[in-house]
């Protein structure tokens, strides 16, 4: 009994340490930024362009990730095939890659001197130094966050539900759309929030692959880095806005997830 | 308890490995922190100094922990309380400002450099005038980083229509010269303003085009011992070596000019 209570103390202390460490830098951003600074920083062209570009490119990346990632995750969750472990590992690899490695890899693949560089050029597709390049970089780093979560959400769906749908005459595509997606919705939304957050925060791969230019490729994190040296208060204020946007996103998706999860249970 | 350990031997092994690595890392740092000319010197230096400073530390046998980035980024870190032993910038105004604000000791000008237009070795660009053409993409340093400020100074000396046309071709504003060189060597841009020493360091992959002499900015490098440095003796030795000895030799070999006399 005594051993158990002292372990509780250890756990509580550890949680307190984790919380303090993770929250302190975020609190410090707001402690140093008055509401007036926030408004001022949003008044600058650089900040507004960067935030708008960040929202635009991350939304585009999320649309691509969800559209392509959802069926791919469903396949991984519901079928067995040779080499599946290898495929899953390959998809998860960008999760643990340093952003600089992602940037180098994207250049080596899609850069002007890259493997597919001349093919892209022949097709008239320009990525480097273009907004499209930002979307490619964000998609690359953020996709695994969504696919991983969606895969485990689909795997947790009761196979009997899908069988029942098919027995009742639903095609596989219909069972996927009408049964699997509603049942896995909560997990998919959680993955979407993580992927979106990662995309909003992307820095290294974007800088290396797409470059940094106002309105075209300079996303909010790049603008923060660019203003850090010359105008620290402005960089802080822009950081505060990014924290607020990311937190709002996480919160919204959590709330949405809770209601859709309940919905799923009612259906089940 | 024992049974649990046996059930997770890999977890235990991984934890042990982590402890060993962390303990090893901490131990090493503690031992070397001594204020002596031969002790570890922490250097924050402009990206363009990387080849020269690395060669200098090797030649002089200095245990230097060097971090290279844009001079303005490194200066901002010092303002935020980071204290390397030495700060070396690609201009004199950043160290001078830090000296005025009492973050560093009096800066010393130790080298000069030349701003050039860098292009891939097989490029068709021969002069700054070719940069106005529509199909050219250009990388320059962002505002605040010396290499970016020098480039804007050059463009400011051109007729307005020419400089506007060139600025419209800027595809990326990079945080330091390493970024510009990276974009150039990957073929992402056709040209960029960097220092002649950066081009020398690419071993022929890039080519330097001289700027008209009336447009050439004066590029001088200044270094200073940082106030609150852990190893001021080592910092002094490092800065002195830039003026004469192995540091000056390494700078010359990398293509830097000597500091202006007087």
XYZ file of N, CA, C and O in Angstrom, chain A residues 109-112 116-133 136 209:
96
model
N 14.536 14.801 -55.176
C 13.495 14.151 -55.972
C 12.874 15.118 -56.985
O 12.790 14.825 -58.173
N 12.432 16.274 -56.488
C 11.619 17.181 -57.316
C 12.308 18.497 -57.646
O 11.717 19.365 -58.276
N 13.544 18.700 -57.180
C 14.268 19.927 -57.493
C 14.659 19.955 -58.971
O 14.577 18.938 -59.647
N 15.102 21.120 -59.444
C 15.465 21.236 -60.865
C 16.538 20.230 -61.274
O 16.535 19.739 -62.400
N 13.235 13.675 -60.658
C 12.078 13.966 -61.501
C 12.073 15.416 -61.996
O 11.067 15.893 -62.501
N 13.212 16.101 -61.782
C 13.268 17.523 -62.103
C 12.930 17.823 -63.552
O 12.075 18.658 -63.852
N 13.568 17.093 -64.482
C 13.340 17.423 -65.889
C 11.950 16.974 -66.329
O 11.331 17.622 -67.173
N 11.447 15.869 -65.742
C 10.093 15.416 -66.076
C 9.073 16.477 -65.665
O 8.149 16.808 -66.424
N 9.257 17.027 -64.459
C 8.340 18.077 -63.986
C 8.433 19.299 -64.881
O 7.424 19.906 -65.239
N 9.677 19.647 -65.236
C 9.869 20.823 -66.068
C 9.191 20.623 -67.420
O 8.528 21.516 -67.944
N 9.335 19.406 -67.965
C 8.705 19.080 -69.241
C 7.191 19.214 -69.158
O 6.537 19.644 -70.107
N 6.638 18.859 -68.003
C 5.185 18.942 -67.809
C 4.762 20.365 -67.438
O 3.574 20.627 -67.225
N 5.733 21.273 -67.346
C 5.417 22.664 -67.024
C 5.066 22.882 -65.562
O 4.409 23.858 -65.219
N 5.509 21.949 -64.692
C 5.207 22.101 -63.263
C 6.415 22.686 -62.554
O 7.512 22.132 -62.610
N 6.197 23.824 -61.899
C 7.268 24.449 -61.137
C 6.944 24.344 -59.662
O 5.866 24.738 -59.228
N 7.854 23.803 -58.879
C 7.619 23.666 -57.439
C 8.559 24.551 -56.626
O 8.134 25.294 -55.746
N 9.861 24.463 -56.948
C 10.853 25.228 -56.200
C 10.577 26.729 -56.344
O 10.274 27.196 -57.441
N 10.644 27.446 -55.224
C 10.384 28.891 -55.153
C 8.918 29.239 -55.419
O 8.585 30.414 -55.584
N 8.036 28.236 -55.475
C 6.623 28.505 -55.752
C 5.757 28.064 -54.570
O 6.146 27.191 -53.800
N 4.559 28.646 -54.490
C 3.623 28.262 -53.444
C 3.323 26.763 -53.515
O 3.197 26.094 -52.487
N 3.254 26.222 -54.735
C 3.004 24.782 -54.885
C 4.087 23.967 -54.181
O 3.801 22.899 -53.628
N 5.308 24.469 -54.184
C 6.402 23.775 -53.512
C 6.194 23.732 -52.007
O 6.538 22.743 -51.348
N 3.747 21.000 -51.331
C 4.416 19.698 -51.432
C 5.199 19.404 -50.149
O 5.110 18.312 -49.584
N 13.354 23.632 -49.608
C 12.772 23.208 -50.886
C 12.111 24.375 -51.609
O 12.336 24.592 -52.796
